[in-house]
PDB file of C-alpha atoms in Angstrom:
ATOM      1  CA  MET T 122      62.186 -89.052  85.120  1.00  0.00           C
ATOM      2  CA  GLY T 123      64.504 -90.353  87.839  1.00  0.00           C
ATOM      3  CA  MET T 124      67.000 -87.608  87.021  1.00  0.00           C
ATOM      4  CA  PHE T 125      64.278 -84.957  87.380  1.00  0.00           C
ATOM      5  CA  ASN T 126      63.378 -86.268  90.851  1.00  0.00           C
ATOM      6  CA  LEU T 127      67.007 -85.971  91.926  1.00  0.00           C
ATOM      7  CA  THR T 128      66.965 -82.234  91.272  1.00  0.00           C
ATOM      8  CA  ARG T 129      64.152 -81.722  93.774  1.00  0.00           C
ATOM      9  CA  LEU T 130      65.419 -82.789  97.183  1.00  0.00           C
ATOM     10  CA  SER T 131      62.821 -82.264  99.885  1.00  0.00           C
ATOM     11  CA  GLU T 132      65.361 -81.029 102.427  1.00  0.00           C
ATOM     12  CA  PHE T 133      68.981 -80.432 103.351  1.00  0.00           C
ATOM     13  CA  ILE T 134      70.732 -81.030 106.686  1.00  0.00           C
ATOM     14  CA  LEU T 135      72.719 -78.114 108.114  1.00  0.00           C
ATOM     15  CA  LEU T 136      75.742 -79.512 109.942  1.00  0.00           C
ATOM     16  CA  GLY T 137      76.224 -76.242 111.839  1.00  0.00           C
ATOM     17  CA  LEU T 138      79.258 -75.039 113.771  1.00  0.00           C
ATOM     18  CA  SER T 139      79.634 -78.217 115.836  1.00  0.00           C
ATOM     19  CA  SER T 140      78.130 -81.699 115.776  1.00  0.00           C
ATOM     20  CA  ARG T 141      78.947 -82.425 119.441  1.00  0.00           C
ATOM     21  CA  PRO T 142      75.770 -82.518 121.606  1.00  0.00           C
ATOM     22  CA  GLU T 143      77.479 -80.824 124.566  1.00  0.00           C
ATOM     23  CA  ASP T 144      78.254 -77.749 122.411  1.00  0.00           C
ATOM     24  CA  GLN T 145      74.683 -77.066 121.308  1.00  0.00           C
ATOM     25  CA  LYS T 146      73.257 -75.300 124.380  1.00  0.00           C
ATOM     26  CA  PRO T 147      76.319 -73.066 124.984  1.00  0.00           C
ATOM     27  CA  LEU T 148      76.310 -72.104 121.287  1.00  0.00           C
ATOM     28  CA  PHE T 149      72.570 -71.409 121.469  1.00  0.00           C
ATOM     29  CA  ALA T 150      73.075 -69.115 124.498  1.00  0.00           C
ATOM     30  CA  LEU T 151      75.998 -67.294 122.821  1.00  0.00           C
ATOM     31  CA  PHE T 152      74.255 -66.620 119.503  1.00  0.00           C
ATOM     32  CA  PHE T 153      70.946 -65.791 121.190  1.00  0.00           C
ATOM     33  CA  ILE T 154      72.707 -63.033 123.171  1.00  0.00           C
ATOM     34  CA  ILE T 155      74.539 -61.836 120.023  1.00  0.00           C
ATOM     35  CA  TYR T 156      71.241 -61.716 118.127  1.00  0.00           C
ATOM     36  CA  LEU T 157      69.465 -59.739 120.865  1.00  0.00           C
ATOM     37  CA  VAL T 158      72.375 -57.268 121.085  1.00  0.00           C
ATOM     38  CA  THR T 159      72.332 -56.908 117.274  1.00  0.00           C
ATOM     39  CA  LEU T 160      68.604 -56.181 117.219  1.00  0.00           C
ATOM     40  CA  MET T 161      68.696 -53.741 120.142  1.00  0.00           C
ATOM     41  CA  GLY T 162      71.844 -51.942 118.993  1.00  0.00           C
ATOM     42  CA  ASN T 163      70.709 -51.406 115.416  1.00  0.00           C
ATOM     43  CA  LEU T 164      67.163 -50.443 116.452  1.00  0.00           C
ATOM     44  CA  LEU T 165      68.609 -47.820 118.809  1.00  0.00           C
ATOM     45  CA  ILE T 166      70.729 -46.426 115.960  1.00  0.00           C
ATOM     46  CA  ILE T 167      67.653 -46.179 113.700  1.00  0.00           C
ATOM     47  CA  MET T 168      65.500 -44.583 116.430  1.00  0.00           C
ATOM     48  CA  ALA T 169      68.217 -42.088 117.406  1.00  0.00           C
ATOM     49  CA  ILE T 170      68.690 -40.958 113.800  1.00  0.00           C
ATOM     50  CA  ARG T 171      64.949 -40.685 113.169  1.00  0.00           C
ATOM     51  CA  SER T 172      64.304 -38.680 116.348  1.00  0.00           C
ATOM     52  CA  ASP T 173      67.253 -36.228 116.302  1.00  0.00           C
ATOM     53  CA  PRO T 174      66.952 -33.285 113.845  1.00  0.00           C
ATOM     54  CA  LYS T 175      70.755 -32.844 113.923  1.00  0.00           C
ATOM     55  CA  LEU T 176      71.176 -36.318 112.433  1.00  0.00           C
ATOM     56  CA  GLN T 177      68.962 -35.629 109.418  1.00  0.00           C
ATOM     57  CA  ASN T 178      71.656 -35.685 106.742  1.00  0.00           C
ATOM     58  CA  PRO T 179      72.770 -38.181 104.056  1.00  0.00           C
ATOM     59  CA  MET T 180      75.497 -39.771 106.189  1.00  0.00           C
ATOM     60  CA  TYR T 181      73.086 -40.788 108.942  1.00  0.00           C
ATOM     61  CA  PHE T 182      70.301 -41.577 106.481  1.00  0.00           C
ATOM     62  CA  PHE T 183      72.518 -44.272 104.948  1.00  0.00           C
ATOM     63  CA  LEU T 184      73.675 -45.399 108.397  1.00  0.00           C
ATOM     64  CA  SER T 185      70.044 -45.992 109.411  1.00  0.00           C
ATOM     65  CA  ILE T 186      69.468 -48.024 106.222  1.00  0.00           C
ATOM     66  CA  LEU T 187      72.673 -49.986 106.938  1.00  0.00           C
ATOM     67  CA  SER T 188      71.384 -50.763 110.448  1.00  0.00           C
ATOM     68  CA  PHE T 189      68.078 -51.962 108.991  1.00  0.00           C
ATOM     69  CA  ALA T 190      69.925 -54.147 106.456  1.00  0.00           C
ATOM     70  CA  ASP T 191      72.065 -55.582 109.273  1.00  0.00           C
ATOM     71  CA  ILE T 192      68.940 -56.530 111.245  1.00  0.00           C
ATOM     72  CA  CYS T 193      67.530 -58.304 108.178  1.00  0.00           C
ATOM     73  CA  TYR T 194      70.920 -59.871 107.363  1.00  0.00           C
ATOM     74  CA  THR T 195      71.244 -61.578 110.749  1.00  0.00           C
ATOM     75  CA  THR T 196      67.534 -62.451 110.909  1.00  0.00           C
ATOM     76  CA  VAL T 197      67.891 -64.426 107.671  1.00  0.00           C
ATOM     77  CA  ILE T 198      70.536 -66.643 109.321  1.00  0.00           C
ATOM     78  CA  VAL T 199      70.506 -66.623 113.142  1.00  0.00           C
ATOM     79  CA  PRO T 200      66.909 -67.716 114.037  1.00  0.00           C
ATOM     80  CA  LYS T 201      67.256 -70.891 111.946  1.00  0.00           C
ATOM     81  CA  MET T 202      70.689 -71.483 113.469  1.00  0.00           C
ATOM     82  CA  LEU T 203      69.216 -71.136 116.981  1.00  0.00           C
ATOM     83  CA  MET T 204      66.436 -73.620 116.147  1.00  0.00           C
ATOM     84  CA  ASN T 205      68.989 -76.136 114.887  1.00  0.00           C
ATOM     85  CA  PHE T 206      71.063 -75.838 118.067  1.00  0.00           C
ATOM     86  CA  LEU T 207      68.052 -77.211 119.983  1.00  0.00           C
ATOM     87  CA  SER T 208      66.947 -79.694 117.321  1.00  0.00           C
ATOM     88  CA  GLU T 209      68.256 -83.189 116.657  1.00  0.00           C
ATOM     89  CA  THR T 210      67.373 -83.238 112.956  1.00  0.00           C
ATOM     90  CA  LYS T 211      68.838 -79.813 111.895  1.00  0.00           C
ATOM     91  CA  THR T 212      66.974 -79.958 108.593  1.00  0.00           C
ATOM     92  CA  ILE T 213      65.989 -77.154 106.236  1.00  0.00           C
ATOM     93  CA  ALA T 214      63.490 -77.593 103.387  1.00  0.00           C
ATOM     94  CA  TYR T 215      64.834 -77.248  99.839  1.00  0.00           C
ATOM     95  CA  ALA T 216      62.664 -74.194  99.097  1.00  0.00           C
ATOM     96  CA  GLU T 217      63.524 -72.652 102.481  1.00  0.00           C
ATOM     97  CA  CYS T 218      67.227 -73.196 101.759  1.00  0.00           C
ATOM     98  CA  LEU T 219      67.027 -71.340  98.438  1.00  0.00           C
ATOM     99  CA  THR T 220      64.960 -68.588 100.058  1.00  0.00           C
ATOM    100  CA  GLN T 221      67.547 -68.181 102.806  1.00  0.00           C
ATOM    101  CA  MET T 222      70.314 -68.097 100.184  1.00  0.00           C
ATOM    102  CA  TYR T 223      68.474 -65.440  98.182  1.00  0.00           C
ATOM    103  CA  PHE T 224      67.894 -63.039 101.081  1.00  0.00           C
ATOM    104  CA  PHE T 225      71.382 -63.655 102.480  1.00  0.00           C
ATOM    105  CA  LEU T 226      72.824 -62.517  99.139  1.00  0.00           C
ATOM    106  CA  VAL T 227      70.376 -59.588  98.907  1.00  0.00           C
ATOM    107  CA  PHE T 228      71.232 -58.082 102.296  1.00  0.00           C
ATOM    108  CA  GLY T 229      74.927 -58.984 102.038  1.00  0.00           C
ATOM    109  CA  ASN T 230      75.190 -57.077  98.758  1.00  0.00           C
ATOM    110  CA  MET T 231      73.120 -54.221 100.171  1.00  0.00           C
ATOM    111  CA  ASP T 232      75.633 -53.910 103.024  1.00  0.00           C
ATOM    112  CA  SER T 233      78.456 -53.802 100.500  1.00  0.00           C
ATOM    113  CA  TYR T 234      76.867 -51.108  98.327  1.00  0.00           C
ATOM    114  CA  LEU T 235      75.727 -49.029 101.296  1.00  0.00           C
ATOM    115  CA  LEU T 236      79.307 -48.990 102.594  1.00  0.00           C
ATOM    116  CA  ALA T 237      80.387 -47.745  99.146  1.00  0.00           C
ATOM    117  CA  VAL T 238      77.713 -45.028  99.119  1.00  0.00           C
ATOM    118  CA  MET T 239      78.765 -43.932 102.608  1.00  0.00           C
ATOM    119  CA  ALA T 240      82.372 -43.668 101.371  1.00  0.00           C
ATOM    120  CA  ILE T 241      81.195 -41.440  98.501  1.00  0.00           C
ATOM    121  CA  ASP T 242      79.295 -39.313 101.018  1.00  0.00           C
ATOM    122  CA  ARG T 243      82.456 -38.826 103.115  1.00  0.00           C
ATOM    123  CA  TYR T 244      84.458 -38.007  99.970  1.00  0.00           C
ATOM    124  CA  VAL T 245      82.011 -35.267  98.944  1.00  0.00           C
ATOM    125  CA  ALA T 246      81.782 -33.895 102.506  1.00  0.00           C
ATOM    126  CA  ILE T 247      85.565 -33.597 102.890  1.00  0.00           C
ATOM    127  CA  CYS T 248      86.783 -32.937  99.336  1.00  0.00           C
ATOM    128  CA  ASN T 249      83.886 -30.835  98.038  1.00  0.00           C
ATOM    129  CA  PRO T 250      82.123 -29.412 101.129  1.00  0.00           C
ATOM    130  CA  PHE T 251      80.667 -26.297  99.437  1.00  0.00           C
ATOM    131  CA  HIS T 252      78.698 -28.421  96.969  1.00  0.00           C
ATOM    132  CA  TYR T 253      77.777 -31.161  99.462  1.00  0.00           C
ATOM    133  CA  ALA T 254      74.083 -30.209  99.726  1.00  0.00           C
ATOM    134  CA  THR T 255      73.753 -30.149  95.934  1.00  0.00           C
ATOM    135  CA  VAL T 256      75.694 -33.326  95.170  1.00  0.00           C
ATOM    136  CA  MET T 257      74.174 -35.384  98.015  1.00  0.00           C
ATOM    137  CA  SER T 258      70.623 -34.151  97.524  1.00  0.00           C
ATOM    138  CA  HIS T 259      67.661 -36.152  98.812  1.00  0.00           C
ATOM    139  CA  ARG T 260      66.775 -37.238  95.269  1.00  0.00           C
ATOM    140  CA  ARG T 261      70.305 -38.498  94.609  1.00  0.00           C
ATOM    141  CA  CYS T 262      70.412 -40.342  97.934  1.00  0.00           C
ATOM    142  CA  VAL T 263      67.142 -42.108  97.080  1.00  0.00           C
ATOM    143  CA  LEU T 264      68.507 -43.028  93.638  1.00  0.00           C
ATOM    144  CA  LEU T 265      71.694 -44.469  95.161  1.00  0.00           C
ATOM    145  CA  LEU T 266      69.648 -46.463  97.663  1.00  0.00           C
ATOM    146  CA  SER T 267      67.290 -47.695  94.925  1.00  0.00           C
ATOM    147  CA  PHE T 268      70.227 -48.848  92.812  1.00  0.00           C
ATOM    148  CA  SER T 269      71.707 -50.737  95.788  1.00  0.00           C
ATOM    149  CA  ILE T 270      68.414 -52.550  96.419  1.00  0.00           C
ATOM    150  CA  VAL T 271      67.544 -53.348  92.787  1.00  0.00           C
ATOM    151  CA  PHE T 272      71.036 -54.548  91.857  1.00  0.00           C
ATOM    152  CA  SER T 273      71.278 -56.691  95.006  1.00  0.00           C
ATOM    153  CA  CYS T 274      67.925 -58.340  94.250  1.00  0.00           C
ATOM    154  CA  LEU T 275      68.820 -59.091  90.620  1.00  0.00           C
ATOM    155  CA  HIS T 276      72.297 -60.346  91.531  1.00  0.00           C
ATOM    156  CA  SER T 277      70.857 -62.697  94.160  1.00  0.00           C
ATOM    157  CA  LEU T 278      68.124 -63.955  91.850  1.00  0.00           C
ATOM    158  CA  LEU T 279      70.701 -64.891  89.207  1.00  0.00           C
ATOM    159  CA  HIS T 280      72.761 -67.015  91.611  1.00  0.00           C
ATOM    160  CA  VAL T 281      69.743 -68.743  93.177  1.00  0.00           C
ATOM    161  CA  LEU T 282      68.288 -69.617  89.767  1.00  0.00           C
ATOM    162  CA  LEU T 283      71.641 -71.122  88.755  1.00  0.00           C
ATOM    163  CA  VAL T 284      71.697 -73.227  91.946  1.00  0.00           C
ATOM    164  CA  ASN T 285      68.110 -74.330  91.359  1.00  0.00           C
ATOM    165  CA  ARG T 286      69.032 -75.911  88.008  1.00  0.00           C
ATOM    166  CA  LEU T 287      71.612 -78.257  89.596  1.00  0.00           C
ATOM    167  CA  ILE T 288      71.182 -81.963  90.334  1.00  0.00           C
ATOM    168  CA  PHE T 289      71.760 -83.159  93.924  1.00  0.00           C
ATOM    169  CA  CYS T 290      72.221 -86.894  94.330  1.00  0.00           C
ATOM    170  CA  ALA T 291      75.290 -87.702  96.450  1.00  0.00           C
ATOM    171  CA  SER T 292      74.480 -86.096  99.813  1.00  0.00           C
ATOM    172  CA  ASN T 293      72.126 -83.534 101.348  1.00  0.00           C
ATOM    173  CA  VAL T 294      74.391 -82.593 104.282  1.00  0.00           C
ATOM    174  CA  ILE T 295      75.525 -78.953 104.078  1.00  0.00           C
ATOM    175  CA  HIS T 296      78.777 -78.414 105.962  1.00  0.00           C
ATOM    176  CA  HIS T 297      77.755 -74.975 107.150  1.00  0.00           C
ATOM    177  CA  PHE T 298      75.331 -73.232 109.528  1.00  0.00           C
ATOM    178  CA  PHE T 299      73.216 -71.736 106.714  1.00  0.00           C
ATOM    179  CA  CYS T 300      72.580 -72.175 102.988  1.00  0.00           C
ATOM    180  CA  ASP T 301      75.534 -70.331 101.504  1.00  0.00           C
ATOM    181  CA  VAL T 302      76.240 -70.782  97.807  1.00  0.00           C
ATOM    182  CA  SER T 303      79.654 -72.478  98.036  1.00  0.00           C
ATOM    183  CA  PRO T 304      78.802 -75.352 100.442  1.00  0.00           C
ATOM    184  CA  VAL T 305      75.555 -76.037  98.534  1.00  0.00           C
ATOM    185  CA  LEU T 306      77.446 -76.210  95.217  1.00  0.00           C
ATOM    186  CA  LYS T 307      79.790 -78.805  96.740  1.00  0.00           C
ATOM    187  CA  LEU T 308      76.804 -81.182  97.115  1.00  0.00           C
ATOM    188  CA  SER T 309      75.897 -81.130  93.436  1.00  0.00           C
ATOM    189  CA  CYS T 310      76.716 -84.180  91.323  1.00  0.00           C
ATOM    190  CA  SER T 311      76.144 -82.189  88.117  1.00  0.00           C
ATOM    191  CA  SER T 312      78.572 -79.684  86.650  1.00  0.00           C
ATOM    192  CA  THR T 313      78.870 -76.423  88.593  1.00  0.00           C
ATOM    193  CA  SER T 314      81.183 -74.806  86.030  1.00  0.00           C
ATOM    194  CA  ILE T 315      78.576 -72.193  85.006  1.00  0.00           C
ATOM    195  CA  ASN T 316      77.910 -71.323  88.658  1.00  0.00           C
ATOM    196  CA  GLU T 317      81.621 -70.950  89.357  1.00  0.00           C
ATOM    197  CA  LEU T 318      82.168 -68.916  86.174  1.00  0.00           C
ATOM    198  CA  VAL T 319      79.351 -66.513  87.100  1.00  0.00           C
ATOM    199  CA  ALA T 320      80.659 -66.304  90.690  1.00  0.00           C
ATOM    200  CA  MET T 321      84.171 -65.460  89.482  1.00  0.00           C
ATOM    201  CA  THR T 322      82.953 -62.873  86.923  1.00  0.00           C
ATOM    202  CA  GLU T 323      79.640 -61.217  87.818  1.00  0.00           C
ATOM    203  CA  GLY T 324      79.911 -62.205  91.483  1.00  0.00           C
ATOM    204  CA  LEU T 325      83.469 -60.932  91.851  1.00  0.00           C
ATOM    205  CA  ALA T 326      82.624 -57.744  89.958  1.00  0.00           C
ATOM    206  CA  SER T 327      79.618 -57.071  92.219  1.00  0.00           C
ATOM    207  CA  VAL T 328      81.849 -57.378  95.300  1.00  0.00           C
ATOM    208  CA  MET T 329      84.891 -55.583  93.891  1.00  0.00           C
ATOM    209  CA  ALA T 330      82.982 -52.623  92.376  1.00  0.00           C
ATOM    210  CA  PRO T 331      81.942 -51.172  95.774  1.00  0.00           C
ATOM    211  CA  PHE T 332      85.370 -52.047  97.230  1.00  0.00           C
ATOM    212  CA  VAL T 333      87.133 -50.150  94.411  1.00  0.00           C
ATOM    213  CA  CYS T 334      84.720 -47.259  94.975  1.00  0.00           C
ATOM    214  CA  ILE T 335      85.555 -47.223  98.706  1.00  0.00           C
ATOM    215  CA  THR T 336      89.307 -47.425  98.059  1.00  0.00           C
ATOM    216  CA  THR T 337      89.222 -44.630  95.466  1.00  0.00           C
ATOM    217  CA  SER T 338      87.119 -42.400  97.722  1.00  0.00           C
ATOM    218  CA  TYR T 339      89.456 -42.816 100.667  1.00  0.00           C
ATOM    219  CA  LEU T 340      92.572 -42.254  98.573  1.00  0.00           C
ATOM    220  CA  GLN T 341      91.066 -38.924  97.466  1.00  0.00           C
ATOM    221  CA  ILE T 342      90.120 -38.161 101.083  1.00  0.00           C
ATOM    222  CA  LEU T 343      93.656 -38.968 102.271  1.00  0.00           C
ATOM    223  CA  ILE T 344      95.176 -36.634  99.670  1.00  0.00           C
ATOM    224  CA  ALA T 345      92.750 -33.855 100.627  1.00  0.00           C
ATOM    225  CA  VAL T 346      93.357 -34.314 104.371  1.00  0.00           C
ATOM    226  CA  LEU T 347      97.149 -34.274 103.998  1.00  0.00           C
ATOM    227  CA  LYS T 348      96.843 -30.913 102.223  1.00  0.00           C
ATOM    228  CA  MET T 349      94.943 -29.383 105.160  1.00  0.00           C
ATOM    229  CA  PRO T 350      97.072 -26.801 106.998  1.00  0.00           C
ATOM    230  CA  SER T 351      95.683 -27.317 110.517  1.00  0.00           C
ATOM    231  CA  ALA T 352      96.180 -30.419 112.649  1.00  0.00           C
ATOM    232  CA  ALA T 353      92.698 -29.935 114.152  1.00  0.00           C
ATOM    233  CA  GLY T 354      91.128 -30.075 110.686  1.00  0.00           C
ATOM    234  CA  LYS T 355      93.004 -33.274 109.904  1.00  0.00           C
ATOM    235  CA  ARG T 356      91.879 -34.893 113.173  1.00  0.00           C
ATOM    236  CA  LYS T 357      88.252 -33.914 112.550  1.00  0.00           C
ATOM    237  CA  ALA T 358      88.326 -35.306 109.006  1.00  0.00           C
ATOM    238  CA  PHE T 359      89.900 -38.578 110.108  1.00  0.00           C
ATOM    239  CA  SER T 360      87.469 -38.943 113.037  1.00  0.00           C
ATOM    240  CA  THR T 361      84.457 -38.742 110.694  1.00  0.00           C
ATOM    241  CA  CYS T 362      85.933 -41.570 108.588  1.00  0.00           C
ATOM    242  CA  SER T 363      87.384 -43.865 111.276  1.00  0.00           C
ATOM    243  CA  SER T 364      84.112 -45.626 112.152  1.00  0.00           C
ATOM    244  CA  HIS T 365      83.306 -46.343 108.524  1.00  0.00           C
ATOM    245  CA  LEU T 366      86.832 -47.586 107.791  1.00  0.00           C
ATOM    246  CA  THR T 367      86.684 -49.969 110.780  1.00  0.00           C
ATOM    247  CA  VAL T 368      83.413 -51.494 109.523  1.00  0.00           C
ATOM    248  CA  VAL T 369      84.765 -51.762 105.954  1.00  0.00           C
ATOM    249  CA  THR T 370      87.907 -53.552 107.197  1.00  0.00           C
ATOM    250  CA  LEU T 371      85.878 -56.070 109.240  1.00  0.00           C
ATOM    251  CA  PHE T 372      83.399 -56.735 106.441  1.00  0.00           C
ATOM    252  CA  TYR T 373      85.742 -56.964 103.454  1.00  0.00           C
ATOM    253  CA  GLY T 374      88.569 -58.636 105.357  1.00  0.00           C
ATOM    254  CA  SER T 375      86.422 -61.626 106.339  1.00  0.00           C
ATOM    255  CA  ILE T 376      84.460 -61.817 103.074  1.00  0.00           C
ATOM    256  CA  SER T 377      87.684 -61.822 101.026  1.00  0.00           C
ATOM    257  CA  TYR T 378      89.124 -64.649 103.138  1.00  0.00           C
ATOM    258  CA  VAL T 379      86.047 -66.808 102.520  1.00  0.00           C
ATOM    259  CA  TYR T 380      85.243 -66.182  98.863  1.00  0.00           C
ATOM    260  CA  LEU T 381      88.538 -65.368  97.134  1.00  0.00           C
ATOM    261  CA  GLN T 382      89.578 -69.021  96.960  1.00  0.00           C
ATOM    262  CA  PRO T 383      88.594 -72.118  94.950  1.00  0.00           C
ATOM    263  CA  LEU T 384      85.320 -73.870  95.790  1.00  0.00           C
ATOM    264  CA  SER T 385      87.123 -77.150  96.598  1.00  0.00           C
ATOM    265  CA  SER T 386      89.114 -75.554  99.449  1.00  0.00           C
ATOM    266  CA  TYR T 387      86.039 -74.486 101.486  1.00  0.00           C
ATOM    267  CA  THR T 388      86.776 -75.638 105.086  1.00  0.00           C
ATOM    268  CA  VAL T 389      85.764 -75.271 108.743  1.00  0.00           C
ATOM    269  CA  LYS T 390      87.939 -72.139 109.005  1.00  0.00           C
ATOM    270  CA  ASP T 391      85.737 -70.509 106.367  1.00  0.00           C
ATOM    271  CA  ARG T 392      82.661 -71.226 108.496  1.00  0.00           C
ATOM    272  CA  ILE T 393      84.274 -69.409 111.411  1.00  0.00           C
ATOM    273  CA  ALA T 394      85.328 -66.488 109.177  1.00  0.00           C
ATOM    274  CA  THR T 395      81.770 -66.309 107.831  1.00  0.00           C
ATOM    275  CA  ILE T 396      80.508 -65.612 111.376  1.00  0.00           C
ATOM    276  CA  ILE T 397      82.499 -62.362 111.349  1.00  0.00           C
ATOM    277  CA  TYR T 398      80.744 -60.762 108.364  1.00  0.00           C
ATOM    278  CA  THR T 399      77.318 -62.363 108.851  1.00  0.00           C
ATOM    279  CA  VAL T 400      76.869 -62.039 112.627  1.00  0.00           C
ATOM    280  CA  LEU T 401      79.647 -60.177 114.452  1.00  0.00           C
ATOM    281  CA  THR T 402      79.941 -57.198 112.079  1.00  0.00           C
ATOM    282  CA  SER T 403      76.194 -56.548 112.309  1.00  0.00           C
ATOM    283  CA  MET T 404      76.441 -56.661 116.104  1.00  0.00           C
ATOM    284  CA  LEU T 405      79.541 -54.452 116.299  1.00  0.00           C
ATOM    285  CA  ASN T 406      78.380 -51.767 113.826  1.00  0.00           C
ATOM    286  CA  PRO T 407      76.213 -49.870 116.383  1.00  0.00           C
ATOM    287  CA  PHE T 408      79.061 -49.859 118.918  1.00  0.00           C
ATOM    288  CA  ILE T 409      81.642 -48.750 116.344  1.00  0.00           C
ATOM    289  CA  TYR T 410      79.488 -45.877 115.068  1.00  0.00           C
ATOM    290  CA  SER T 411      78.219 -44.751 118.489  1.00  0.00           C
ATOM    291  CA  LEU T 412      81.529 -44.926 120.365  1.00  0.00           C
ATOM    292  CA  ARG T 413      83.633 -43.270 117.636  1.00  0.00           C
ATOM    293  CA  ASN T 414      81.161 -40.632 116.465  1.00  0.00           C
ATOM    294  CA  LYS T 415      80.314 -37.707 118.744  1.00  0.00           C
ATOM    295  CA  ASP T 416      77.077 -36.756 116.953  1.00  0.00           C
ATOM    296  CA  MET T 417      75.815 -40.340 117.038  1.00  0.00           C
ATOM    297  CA  LYS T 418      76.798 -40.706 120.699  1.00  0.00           C
ATOM    298  CA  ARG T 419      74.935 -37.502 121.566  1.00  0.00           C
ATOM    299  CA  GLY T 420      71.867 -38.648 119.605  1.00  0.00           C
ATOM    300  CA  LEU T 421      71.814 -41.984 121.440  1.00  0.00           C
ATOM    301  CA  GLU T 422      72.175 -40.274 124.817  1.00  0.00           C
ATOM    302  CA  LYS T 423      69.216 -37.995 124.024  1.00  0.00           C
ATOM    303  CA  LEU T 424      67.125 -40.980 122.934  1.00  0.00           C
ATOM    304  CA  ILE T 425      67.964 -43.007 126.042  1.00  0.00           C
ATOM    305  CA  ASN T 426      67.258 -40.025 128.338  1.00  0.00           C
ATOM    306  CA  ARG T 427      63.930 -39.475 126.562  1.00  0.00           C
ATOM    307  CA  MET T 428      63.017 -43.138 126.989  1.00  0.00           C
ATOM    308  CA  LYS T 429      63.968 -43.008 130.678  1.00  0.00           C
ATOM    309  CA  SER T 430      61.833 -39.929 131.275  1.00  0.00           C
ATOM    310  CA  GLN T 431      58.858 -41.602 129.579  1.00  0.00           C
ATOM    311  CA  MET T 432      59.341 -44.693 131.736  1.00  0.00           C
ATOM    312  CA  ASP T 433      59.493 -42.495 134.862  1.00  0.00           C
ATOM    313  CA  LYS T 434      56.236 -40.764 133.871  1.00  0.00           C
ATOM    314  CA  LEU T 435      54.528 -44.113 133.336  1.00  0.00           C
ATOM    315  CA  SER T 436      55.746 -45.466 136.678  1.00  0.00           C
ATOM    316  CA  SER T 437      54.619 -42.298 138.496  1.00  0.00           C
ATOM    317  CA  THR T 438      51.094 -42.476 137.020  1.00  0.00           C
ATOM    318  CA  GLU T 439      50.553 -46.202 137.728  1.00  0.00           C
ATOM    319  CA  PRO T 440      49.887 -45.874 141.516  1.00  0.00           C
ATOM    320  CA  SER T 441      47.183 -43.221 141.007  1.00  0.00           C
ATOM    321  CA  GLU T 442      45.485 -45.402 138.408  1.00  0.00           C
ATOM    322  CA  ILE T 443      45.478 -48.325 140.816  1.00  0.00           C
ATOM    323  CA  ARG T 444      43.975 -46.216 143.664  1.00  0.00           C
ATOM    324  CA  GLY T 445      41.292 -44.812 141.363  1.00  0.00           C
ATOM    325  CA  PRO T 446      39.292 -41.609 142.125  1.00  0.00           C
TER     326      PRO T 446
END
């Protein structure tokens, strides 16, 4: 009976990025700004794609879904982090911790698989352009998206259920700014061998499968581009891939540094690296895609001009409404 009670802690304590009181308000201000920029940037990307007929193709369809996933990804983590910066207790309920872990894994895996699907899209567009409309049909795009969502949900559920079966009795202090799997496993006083085995097999496979897909797609793209006779054609092909490759490098570079190491070696440096793929990448994605993609830049300019004109119309009608008839 006592052992059963140990498995059901009422709460954990999130240590966060710093325990020094003088760091809390500056960190709150920094991550609050990052969060606002992330929300605004990704919402603008979604609105620009939805409103511009020239951006109604598979590439931008998946980009809009990626932006939505990035909004959800940061929202799972940052609001709780901001609350803890201003709180003395920095606690998170046991059920809330597992919920945060679940959705963090869901949207993290969705990001990974969407990046793979976008690489496939670029491969078809460059290597098989005459069959692009057939291969990347609306039905196939929906199927690829559905697979990404369903697999991510099942993958996350597996890992959370395995964590839920553990016994926690030594400490409830999580040396991290959110409920990630590795720092939570370090608190368990029961065996985590099954969790680690699943992480190193199914978990590694779920991360490496999209990475292998991305690598294979870009190797095929590179071969196809090098065979192009004109320099202009090569530049155009590389320009359509550069934004995606930058995002892939940021995402997989940081995630590999954190997770491709033993559980016992999880340190403060890993917390800092985690910020890159959980917070900074989501914030930078809109800038990377809008600054390095002419179609996206044009779509955003049209959206902003349309919003400005609507604001001007509203401001011009307000005085007449105040004066009345």
